Amino acid sequence: MNSASILFNGKARAVATAKSVWRDWLRLDAPVMTYVAKVLLAEIMALWLSLRFEFDQPRTAMMTVAIVMQSRAGMVFSKSLYRFLGTLVGVVVSFVLVSLFAQEPILFLLCMAAWIGFCTAGSMVFRNNHAYGFVLAGYTLCIVGLPAVASPSQTFNIGTTRISEILIGLLSASLISDVVFPARLWDVLRDAVRHRFQDFSSMLREALGTEAGSGATRPALTRFMGDILNLETFRASASLENDPSRLRRLRLGQLNSGFLAVATSYHALERLLYRQQRNGRLEVAAALKTCYTPMGDALVVEGRSARNELEARKITSNIKLYAEALPGHLASARNRLQNRLDATAQLDFETGAELLTRFVDELKTYLSIYTALNRPVATDRKVAGQALSLRMHFDPLAVALSGLRGALSLGLLATVWIITGWPSGVEAITLGVVTSTLFATSPSPTHTIRHFIIGVIIATGMASAFDFYVLPQVHGFAMLCMALVPWLVICAWMTTLPSLAIIGTSTFINFLSQVGLTSAYSTDPVLFSNNAIADLLAIALSGVMYALIDLSNSRWSHRRIAKALRRLMVTACREPLIPSRYRLEGDALDLVQRLGSLQRKVSAQEKEAVDWLLSTLEIGHAIIELRKQMKELTDVALLARLNDCLDRIARLHETPTVVNHDNAVQAIASILHAMEDIPAAMALPHATRHQLNTMLHFIHDALLDEESVLYVSTPLIAEEGSNAA
Amino acid sequence: MPRELAVLDALVPTLMFAFLAAVAIILALDMAMVRFGLYQYVWYPALFRLAIFVCVFSSLGLWVY
C-alpha cells in the first residue's frame, strides 16, 4: 500500500515535470522553431517562384525574404510595403538618370550622389519604415543604375527584373507570415501594455515605502519612456495587420499618451515631495504622504499588482473611490496644518495637493482606457483622450551631415572604381552606399557596423563552401532545397538570438547575395574573391565614415539634443498659440529617442540628456497649465507681469546662465508675492487664482531644485558663454 | 482582351492590371469586413482572405484570357 503510493507520487511528479518542461518548450522554443520554419518556407517559395518565372537572379528574391522576415506579421507587412515603394521610386529615378546621362559617367555619378544624399537626408527626417523606404530609394539607384554605365540598353530589363524579384520575395514573406501560424502584433502589444501597467503600479507601491525622490524610480521612468516609443513603433506597423490591433489602434494611442501623462505627473510629484523633504519642510511632506498612502492599497489585487484588464477593472473602481475621498483627505490635512505653518509652507502644501489631484485624475483616465482595451470597439467614442502625436523631426545639421556621409562614400568608392578599373567596383559601391545609409538611423552605427562586418566574414566563408563544394553536386530543385536548408536554418536561427541579431541578419543577407544562385550557374573563384574583397572594403569604408561623422554618440550631439529640448521650452513659453501637452511631450521624447539613450544602458553624458528630458516634461507641463489659466485673465497689468515671467523663463532656457536663472526665479517670487496685494489678482475667481499660485510656485521650486539639470549645468554653460564671448 | 497592354510603349501583361484590380477589390472588401465585424464568423481570417483573393484574381484572369 505504502510503496504503491510512493510509486504513484513519483509518477505524478514525473508527469508534472514533463508537463512543465513541455510548457517551457511551448513558451520559449516553439516560437523560435516556428519562425525558422516560416523563414525556410518563404525562402523556398521565393526561390521556386523566381526559377519558375525564369528571373536572372533568384537570390534577390531570397534576400528580400531574409530582409523583411520578422517575427510578427504586421511588421512584415509594413516593411514590405515600404521596401516595395522605395524600390519603385529608385527604379524610376534610375531610368530617368540613365536616359539623361548614359554617355557621361561623371555627371551620372554626381547626380547619383546628389540623389543618394537627398534620400539619406529623407531617412533622417522620417521614422521607422518610412525612413527605410527612403534609404531603399537611394541605393536601388546603385543596383539598377550603375550596371547601366557599361550597357545602358540593359537598364530597363535590370530595373523591371529587380522590381519583380523583390515583389516575389515580399509576397512570399507576407503570405507565409500571414497564413502559416500567424503571430500577431496584437499579442505583443497586449502583453506590453499589461506588463507596463503591472510594473507601473508596482513602482508606485514601492515608492510609497521608500524615501521620495531617492532616485530609485529613475531607471524605471527612463524605461517607461523608452517603452512608450517602442509601442508607438509597433502601433504604426499594426495598422496593416488585420486583427484586433488594427481595430484598437486609436485606443492604443490614447493609452500610450495617457501613460505618458501619468508618468510625467508622477515624476513631477515625486520631485516635489523630495524637495520638501530636503528643504526641511517635513510636515508638509508628511501631510502629503498621508493623503497619498491610501493609493497603495487601492492598487492591490489579492496582494499584488493587477495582471490583466479584468483585475485592473477592480483597481479602477478602487481608484475611483480613492479619488472621491481625496478632497476629504486633503481638507483634513489642510486643517491640521493651518495653524502651524507660515504662508509659504501652506502654498507648498497646496502645490503638492494640486499635483496629487492631477496625478490621480490622470491615473483614472489611464485606467479607464486600459480597462476598455478589450471591450467591443463600438464603444470607442466614449473613451476620452488624444493619441500621442509624433511628428517629423527636422534637424538641418544632422540631416545635412548624414546626407554628406552617404554621398561621400559613393564619391570615394566611385573614384577608386573609375581610376583602377576594378571589375568589382559596382559591387563595392553598392554595398558601401547601402551600409553607409542604412545604419544612419540606428542607435549606435559604429557598433552595428562592427557586427555587420563579422556577419560578412562568416557569410563569405559559408558562401564559398556552398558555391564551390555543394552547389556543383546539386541536380534538380528538390536537391537544391535540401542543400540550401541547413545554411538557411543556421542563418535564420542566428537572427532570432538577441545578442547575435545583427550578425545573423548580416550573415543571412550576405550569404544570399554571394551564393551562385543565378539562372546560369558559374563558379568563378576570381570573381568571387573580387566581390568578397569589395564587400569588406566597402563596409570598412562606411565604418570609417560613421566613425568620422558621428551623430549619435558624441558629447557634441548630446549637447545639441539638450539645446533642442530647451528650445522646446522656449516655444512653449513664447509661441502665441499654446502648444498642446501631447505635442510637447511627444516632441521631447522623440528628440531623446533619436539619441537612442532610452533603449540601452546610459553613459554619464546620455544621462544628462535624459535629465533634460525629465526637466522639460516637468516644467513644460506646468508652463502650459499656467498659460491656459492666463487666458482667463483680463487685467492688463497682471498679464504683463506674468508674460514677463514667461519671457524670463524662456530666456533662461535659451541661455542658461546664472544671471538669467536668478532673474527668472526673482520674477516668479515677486509675482507670487504680488498676487496677495494686487487688487486685480484678488478679484479673480478663487479656482483661477489658486491654479496660478500653485503653478508659479511649482515652477519656482523646480527652478531652485539643486539637483535639477537646469541648476547643475548652469555654471558650466555660463563659463562656456563667457569663453565664447 | 489583349494579353498585353502598351504603357508608354512598354508592353505590360494584362494580368498585372488584373492583379492590381484584385488587390484593390480585396482591400475594399477587407475594410468592409472589418468595419462590420464579419471576421468573427470566420475560423481563420488569413486563409479566408487568401482564398477570396485567389477567387477574385482567377475570375479576373479568366475574363482576360
PDB file of C-alpha atoms in Angstrom, chain A residues 245-389:
ATOM      1  CA  SER A 245      -4.664  45.528 -33.122  1.00  0.00           C
ATOM      2  CA  ARG A 246      -5.928  47.462 -36.102  1.00  0.00           C
ATOM      3  CA  LEU A 247      -9.338  47.888 -34.548  1.00  0.00           C
ATOM      4  CA  ARG A 248      -7.812  49.154 -31.360  1.00  0.00           C
ATOM      5  CA  ARG A 249      -5.130  51.315 -32.868  1.00  0.00           C
ATOM      6  CA  LEU A 250      -6.756  54.519 -31.744  1.00  0.00           C
ATOM      7  CA  ARG A 251      -7.249  53.174 -28.274  1.00  0.00           C
ATOM      8  CA  LEU A 252      -3.653  52.054 -28.001  1.00  0.00           C
ATOM      9  CA  GLY A 253      -2.556  55.528 -28.986  1.00  0.00           C
ATOM     10  CA  GLN A 254      -4.725  57.068 -26.305  1.00  0.00           C
ATOM     11  CA  LEU A 255      -3.409  54.564 -23.818  1.00  0.00           C
ATOM     12  CA  ASN A 256       0.123  55.466 -24.701  1.00  0.00           C
ATOM     13  CA  SER A 257      -0.344  59.195 -24.328  1.00  0.00           C
ATOM     14  CA  GLY A 258      -2.373  58.644 -21.173  1.00  0.00           C
ATOM     15  CA  PHE A 259       0.501  56.707 -19.775  1.00  0.00           C
ATOM     16  CA  LEU A 260       2.999  59.372 -20.698  1.00  0.00           C
ATOM     17  CA  ALA A 261       0.847  61.929 -18.894  1.00  0.00           C
ATOM     18  CA  VAL A 262       0.650  59.780 -15.766  1.00  0.00           C
ATOM     19  CA  ALA A 263       4.368  59.070 -15.759  1.00  0.00           C
ATOM     20  CA  THR A 264       5.205  62.761 -16.187  1.00  0.00           C
ATOM     21  CA  SER A 265       2.877  63.847 -13.434  1.00  0.00           C
ATOM     22  CA  TYR A 266       4.231  61.175 -11.189  1.00  0.00           C
ATOM     23  CA  HIS A 267       7.753  62.381 -11.795  1.00  0.00           C
ATOM     24  CA  ALA A 268       6.748  65.964 -11.004  1.00  0.00           C
ATOM     25  CA  LEU A 269       5.023  64.878  -7.811  1.00  0.00           C
ATOM     26  CA  GLU A 270       7.969  62.798  -6.732  1.00  0.00           C
ATOM     27  CA  ARG A 271      10.415  65.649  -7.261  1.00  0.00           C
ATOM     28  CA  LEU A 272       8.161  67.946  -5.282  1.00  0.00           C
ATOM     29  CA  LEU A 273       7.976  65.567  -2.319  1.00  0.00           C
ATOM     30  CA  TYR A 274      11.718  65.150  -2.443  1.00  0.00           C
ATOM     31  CA  ARG A 275      12.382  68.876  -2.479  1.00  0.00           C
ATOM     32  CA  GLN A 276      10.154  69.393   0.508  1.00  0.00           C
ATOM     33  CA  GLN A 277      11.904  66.720   2.460  1.00  0.00           C
ATOM     34  CA  ARG A 278      15.279  68.126   1.647  1.00  0.00           C
ATOM     35  CA  ASN A 279      14.315  71.715   2.378  1.00  0.00           C
ATOM     36  CA  GLY A 280      13.249  70.693   5.842  1.00  0.00           C
ATOM     37  CA  ARG A 281       9.516  71.092   5.300  1.00  0.00           C
ATOM     38  CA  LEU A 282       8.958  67.691   6.793  1.00  0.00           C
ATOM     39  CA  GLU A 283       5.486  68.477   7.996  1.00  0.00           C
ATOM     40  CA  VAL A 284       4.252  69.305   4.532  1.00  0.00           C
ATOM     41  CA  ALA A 285       5.842  66.190   3.083  1.00  0.00           C
ATOM     42  CA  ALA A 286       4.350  64.039   5.816  1.00  0.00           C
ATOM     43  CA  ALA A 287       0.903  65.565   5.348  1.00  0.00           C
ATOM     44  CA  LEU A 288       1.027  64.935   1.609  1.00  0.00           C
ATOM     45  CA  LYS A 289       2.181  61.438   2.237  1.00  0.00           C
ATOM     46  CA  THR A 290      -0.796  60.643   4.447  1.00  0.00           C
ATOM     47  CA  CYS A 291      -3.044  61.668   1.571  1.00  0.00           C
ATOM     48  CA  TYR A 292      -1.010  59.628  -0.864  1.00  0.00           C
ATOM     49  CA  THR A 293      -0.634  56.399   1.086  1.00  0.00           C
ATOM     50  CA  PRO A 294      -4.195  55.029   0.635  1.00  0.00           C
ATOM     51  CA  MET A 295      -3.474  54.837  -3.081  1.00  0.00           C
ATOM     52  CA  GLY A 296      -1.040  51.995  -2.403  1.00  0.00           C
ATOM     53  CA  ASP A 297      -3.876  49.875  -1.065  1.00  0.00           C
ATOM     54  CA  ALA A 298      -6.133  50.851  -3.936  1.00  0.00           C
ATOM     55  CA  LEU A 299      -3.592  49.487  -6.415  1.00  0.00           C
ATOM     56  CA  VAL A 300      -3.537  45.985  -4.964  1.00  0.00           C
ATOM     57  CA  VAL A 301      -5.490  42.959  -6.104  1.00  0.00           C
ATOM     58  CA  GLU A 302      -5.040  39.923  -3.876  1.00  0.00           C
ATOM     59  CA  GLY A 303      -1.772  41.266  -2.540  1.00  0.00           C
ATOM     60  CA  ARG A 304      -0.119  42.024  -5.882  1.00  0.00           C
ATOM     61  CA  SER A 305      -0.346  44.289  -8.917  1.00  0.00           C
ATOM     62  CA  ALA A 306      -3.060  43.670 -11.490  1.00  0.00           C
ATOM     63  CA  ARG A 307      -2.006  41.321 -14.270  1.00  0.00           C
ATOM     64  CA  ASN A 308      -4.705  41.933 -16.842  1.00  0.00           C
ATOM     65  CA  GLU A 309      -7.608  44.132 -17.758  1.00  0.00           C
ATOM     66  CA  LEU A 310     -10.106  42.231 -15.625  1.00  0.00           C
ATOM     67  CA  GLU A 311      -8.080  42.703 -12.481  1.00  0.00           C
ATOM     68  CA  ALA A 312      -7.449  46.285 -13.484  1.00  0.00           C
ATOM     69  CA  ARG A 313     -11.187  46.864 -13.551  1.00  0.00           C
ATOM     70  CA  LYS A 314     -11.266  46.205  -9.843  1.00  0.00           C
ATOM     71  CA  ILE A 315      -8.409  48.639  -9.364  1.00  0.00           C
ATOM     72  CA  THR A 316     -10.269  51.218 -11.410  1.00  0.00           C
ATOM     73  CA  SER A 317     -13.171  51.157  -9.003  1.00  0.00           C
ATOM     74  CA  ASN A 318     -10.731  51.305  -6.066  1.00  0.00           C
ATOM     75  CA  ILE A 319      -9.017  54.326  -7.540  1.00  0.00           C
ATOM     76  CA  LYS A 320     -12.350  55.980  -8.237  1.00  0.00           C
ATOM     77  CA  LEU A 321     -13.276  55.585  -4.581  1.00  0.00           C
ATOM     78  CA  TYR A 322      -9.893  56.935  -3.587  1.00  0.00           C
ATOM     79  CA  ALA A 323     -10.271  59.911  -5.912  1.00  0.00           C
ATOM     80  CA  GLU A 324     -13.631  60.698  -4.350  1.00  0.00           C
ATOM     81  CA  ALA A 325     -12.125  60.510  -0.889  1.00  0.00           C
ATOM     82  CA  LEU A 326      -9.054  62.541  -1.831  1.00  0.00           C
ATOM     83  CA  PRO A 327     -10.513  66.051  -1.359  1.00  0.00           C
ATOM     84  CA  GLY A 328     -11.579  64.946   2.117  1.00  0.00           C
ATOM     85  CA  HIS A 329      -8.110  63.702   2.956  1.00  0.00           C
ATOM     86  CA  LEU A 330      -6.601  66.912   1.642  1.00  0.00           C
ATOM     87  CA  ALA A 331      -9.035  69.100   3.554  1.00  0.00           C
ATOM     88  CA  SER A 332      -8.342  67.385   6.855  1.00  0.00           C
ATOM     89  CA  ALA A 333      -4.598  67.600   6.276  1.00  0.00           C
ATOM     90  CA  ARG A 334      -5.029  71.296   5.437  1.00  0.00           C
ATOM     91  CA  ASN A 335      -6.914  71.877   8.655  1.00  0.00           C
ATOM     92  CA  ARG A 336      -4.239  70.178  10.682  1.00  0.00           C
ATOM     93  CA  LEU A 337      -1.519  72.279   9.072  1.00  0.00           C
ATOM     94  CA  GLN A 338      -3.345  75.609   9.022  1.00  0.00           C
ATOM     95  CA  ASN A 339      -2.279  76.938  12.366  1.00  0.00           C
ATOM     96  CA  ARG A 340       1.199  75.541  12.432  1.00  0.00           C
ATOM     97  CA  LEU A 341       2.665  76.731   9.172  1.00  0.00           C
ATOM     98  CA  ASP A 342       3.550  80.021   7.527  1.00  0.00           C
ATOM     99  CA  ALA A 343       2.135  81.136   4.188  1.00  0.00           C
ATOM    100  CA  THR A 344       4.970  79.720   2.048  1.00  0.00           C
ATOM    101  CA  ALA A 345       4.715  76.284   3.580  1.00  0.00           C
ATOM    102  CA  GLN A 346       0.967  76.364   3.057  1.00  0.00           C
ATOM    103  CA  LEU A 347       1.486  77.221  -0.574  1.00  0.00           C
ATOM    104  CA  ASP A 348       3.892  74.296  -0.697  1.00  0.00           C
ATOM    105  CA  PHE A 349       1.173  72.042   0.544  1.00  0.00           C
ATOM    106  CA  GLU A 350      -1.373  73.469  -1.896  1.00  0.00           C
ATOM    107  CA  THR A 351       1.008  72.893  -4.808  1.00  0.00           C
ATOM    108  CA  GLY A 352       1.555  69.325  -3.717  1.00  0.00           C
ATOM    109  CA  ALA A 353      -2.183  68.815  -3.314  1.00  0.00           C
ATOM    110  CA  GLU A 354      -2.792  70.207  -6.800  1.00  0.00           C
ATOM    111  CA  LEU A 355      -0.216  67.868  -8.317  1.00  0.00           C
ATOM    112  CA  LEU A 356      -1.558  64.904  -6.427  1.00  0.00           C
ATOM    113  CA  THR A 357      -5.111  65.606  -7.592  1.00  0.00           C
ATOM    114  CA  ARG A 358      -3.903  65.949 -11.158  1.00  0.00           C
ATOM    115  CA  PHE A 359      -1.937  62.735 -10.922  1.00  0.00           C
ATOM    116  CA  VAL A 360      -4.908  60.805  -9.569  1.00  0.00           C
ATOM    117  CA  ASP A 361      -7.142  62.248 -12.292  1.00  0.00           C
ATOM    118  CA  GLU A 362      -4.718  61.148 -14.964  1.00  0.00           C
ATOM    119  CA  LEU A 363      -4.334  57.743 -13.388  1.00  0.00           C
ATOM    120  CA  LYS A 364      -8.113  57.411 -13.500  1.00  0.00           C
ATOM    121  CA  THR A 365      -8.216  58.295 -17.198  1.00  0.00           C
ATOM    122  CA  TYR A 366      -5.371  55.927 -17.969  1.00  0.00           C
ATOM    123  CA  LEU A 367      -7.091  53.116 -16.101  1.00  0.00           C
ATOM    124  CA  SER A 368     -10.371  53.693 -17.865  1.00  0.00           C
ATOM    125  CA  ILE A 369      -8.653  53.463 -21.266  1.00  0.00           C
ATOM    126  CA  TYR A 370      -6.737  50.402 -20.162  1.00  0.00           C
ATOM    127  CA  THR A 371      -9.789  48.526 -18.928  1.00  0.00           C
ATOM    128  CA  ALA A 372     -11.651  49.428 -22.113  1.00  0.00           C
ATOM    129  CA  LEU A 373      -8.927  47.875 -24.237  1.00  0.00           C
ATOM    130  CA  ASN A 374     -10.656  44.552 -24.566  1.00  0.00           C
ATOM    131  CA  ARG A 375     -14.185  45.824 -24.814  1.00  0.00           C
ATOM    132  CA  PRO A 376     -16.002  45.789 -28.173  1.00  0.00           C
ATOM    133  CA  VAL A 377     -14.885  48.531 -30.466  1.00  0.00           C
ATOM    134  CA  ALA A 378     -18.315  50.064 -30.980  1.00  0.00           C
ATOM    135  CA  THR A 379     -17.937  51.875 -27.659  1.00  0.00           C
ATOM    136  CA  ASP A 380     -14.761  53.545 -28.837  1.00  0.00           C
ATOM    137  CA  ARG A 381     -16.193  57.018 -28.973  1.00  0.00           C
ATOM    138  CA  LYS A 382     -16.740  57.104 -25.270  1.00  0.00           C
ATOM    139  CA  VAL A 383     -13.101  56.808 -24.339  1.00  0.00           C
ATOM    140  CA  ALA A 384     -11.580  60.203 -23.831  1.00  0.00           C
ATOM    141  CA  GLY A 385      -8.051  61.219 -24.639  1.00  0.00           C
ATOM    142  CA  GLN A 386      -5.854  62.064 -27.527  1.00  0.00           C
ATOM    143  CA  ALA A 387      -3.298  59.887 -29.223  1.00  0.00           C
ATOM    144  CA  LEU A 388       0.339  60.810 -28.907  1.00  0.00           C
ATOM    145  CA  SER A 389       1.430  62.741 -31.942  1.00  0.00           C
TER     146      SER A 389
END
